[in-house]
XYZ file of C-alpha atoms in Angstrom:
131
model
C 0.000 0.000 0.000
C 1.167 3.479 -0.827
C 0.319 6.877 0.645
C -2.853 7.512 -1.384
C -4.230 4.061 -0.604
C -3.582 4.446 3.118
C -5.102 7.937 3.089
C -8.119 6.673 1.180
C -8.713 3.725 3.476
C -8.254 5.794 6.634
C -10.512 8.641 5.491
C -13.171 6.248 4.193
C -13.266 4.303 7.452
C -13.356 7.569 9.404
C -16.257 8.817 7.263
C -18.295 5.664 7.906
C -17.469 5.772 11.629
C -18.496 9.430 11.897
C -21.738 8.708 10.026
C -22.562 5.912 12.447
C -21.712 8.108 15.434
C -23.844 10.908 13.956
C -26.746 8.478 13.606
C -26.453 7.390 17.239
C -26.177 10.982 18.485
C -29.125 12.041 16.327
C -31.306 9.208 17.612
C -30.425 10.249 21.175
C -31.305 13.878 20.358
C -27.764 15.034 21.158
C -27.952 17.693 18.450
C -24.639 19.485 19.059
C -22.750 16.197 19.141
C -24.712 15.036 16.082
C -23.794 18.164 14.113
C -20.132 17.778 15.106
C -20.061 14.195 13.863
C -21.816 15.211 10.643
C -19.197 17.910 10.048
C -16.432 15.349 10.613
C -18.138 12.912 8.214
C -18.361 15.572 5.503
C -14.687 16.446 5.963
C -13.865 12.744 5.876
C -15.850 12.346 2.675
C -13.995 15.204 1.014
C -10.688 13.688 2.064
C -11.790 10.225 0.891
C -12.775 11.587 -2.529
C -9.399 13.313 -2.858
C -7.498 10.142 -1.989
C -9.832 7.987 -4.113
C -8.865 10.010 -7.164
C -5.179 9.642 -6.292
C -5.614 5.907 -5.633
C -7.429 5.481 -8.956
C -4.288 6.684 -10.732
C -2.443 3.641 -9.363
C -4.840 1.128 -10.955
C -6.161 0.233 -14.400
C -9.780 0.527 -13.264
C -11.127 -0.680 -16.615
C -9.470 -4.032 -15.913
C -11.815 -4.555 -12.937
C -14.630 -5.528 -15.272
C -18.323 -4.845 -14.690
C -17.877 -3.426 -11.189
C -16.243 -0.196 -12.423
C -19.305 1.127 -14.309
C -21.369 0.264 -11.232
C -19.086 1.806 -8.603
C -18.156 5.103 -10.251
C -21.737 6.365 -10.841
C -22.790 5.015 -7.426
C -19.973 6.949 -5.743
C -21.004 10.160 -7.548
C -24.686 9.706 -6.671
C -23.769 8.974 -3.048
C -21.765 12.178 -2.842
C -24.705 14.181 -4.219
C -27.102 12.487 -1.792
C -25.124 13.953 1.110
C -26.919 17.212 0.303
C -30.308 15.741 1.321
C -29.641 15.432 5.073
C -27.348 18.469 5.057
C -30.240 20.589 3.799
C -33.106 18.934 5.668
C -31.295 18.815 9.026
C -31.322 22.572 9.645
C -34.847 22.769 8.173
C -36.062 20.100 10.601
C -34.327 21.891 13.469
C -36.191 25.104 12.550
C -39.423 23.106 12.168
C -39.663 23.943 8.459
C -39.395 20.308 7.451
C -40.278 16.982 8.949
C -37.611 15.172 10.959
C -38.792 12.028 9.135
C -37.591 13.481 5.833
C -34.223 14.267 7.382
C -33.989 10.821 8.962
C -34.854 9.132 5.652
C -32.124 11.106 3.906
C -29.582 10.318 6.595
C -30.250 6.572 6.461
C -30.217 6.688 2.650
C -26.807 8.368 2.710
C -25.470 5.812 5.166
C -26.748 2.917 3.026
C -25.370 4.456 -0.169
C -22.018 5.090 1.523
C -21.780 1.452 2.575
C -22.774 0.300 -0.932
C -20.206 2.593 -2.546
C -17.594 1.361 -0.083
C -18.313 -2.262 -0.937
C -18.273 -1.729 -4.695
C -15.129 0.407 -4.416
C -13.288 -2.294 -2.499
C -14.429 -4.889 -5.037
C -13.262 -2.648 -7.872
C -9.791 -2.114 -6.398
C -9.364 -5.799 -5.583
C -10.316 -6.703 -9.170
C -8.280 -4.015 -10.928
C -4.753 -4.405 -12.196
C -2.236 -2.314 -10.303
C -0.181 -0.063 -12.580
C 2.605 0.886 -10.229
C-alpha cells in the first residue's frame, strides 16, 4: 500500500465511523454532538474523494470488469445524496421540514455510503495495479 491508498482507506473508514456516530447521536437527540459528527463525516468524505482520485491513478480501473461502471456512478450519486440530510437537518431543526424526511435522507446516505464502499473495495481488488 502506498500513501494515497492508506489515506483513502483511513478517510473512508473515518467517514463511515463518523456517520454511524452521527446516527447514534441524532437518535439520542444530542444535536450538538450530532452536528459535530456530521461535520467530521463531511470532511472525511472530502478527504476520501481526494485520496480515491489519487488511488485510482495507481490502478487500471477498466481491468476490474463490470464493477467499475457500477461503482463510479454510485460513488457520484452517493456524494450528491449527502446534500439531502445536510439541507433537511437545519430545516427540521427550525421546524420547516419533517424530521422524518431528514432521517430518511440520513439513512439513505449511510446505506449508499456502505454500498459505494463495498463496490469500491471490489473494484480495487479486481483491478490491475499499474505501479
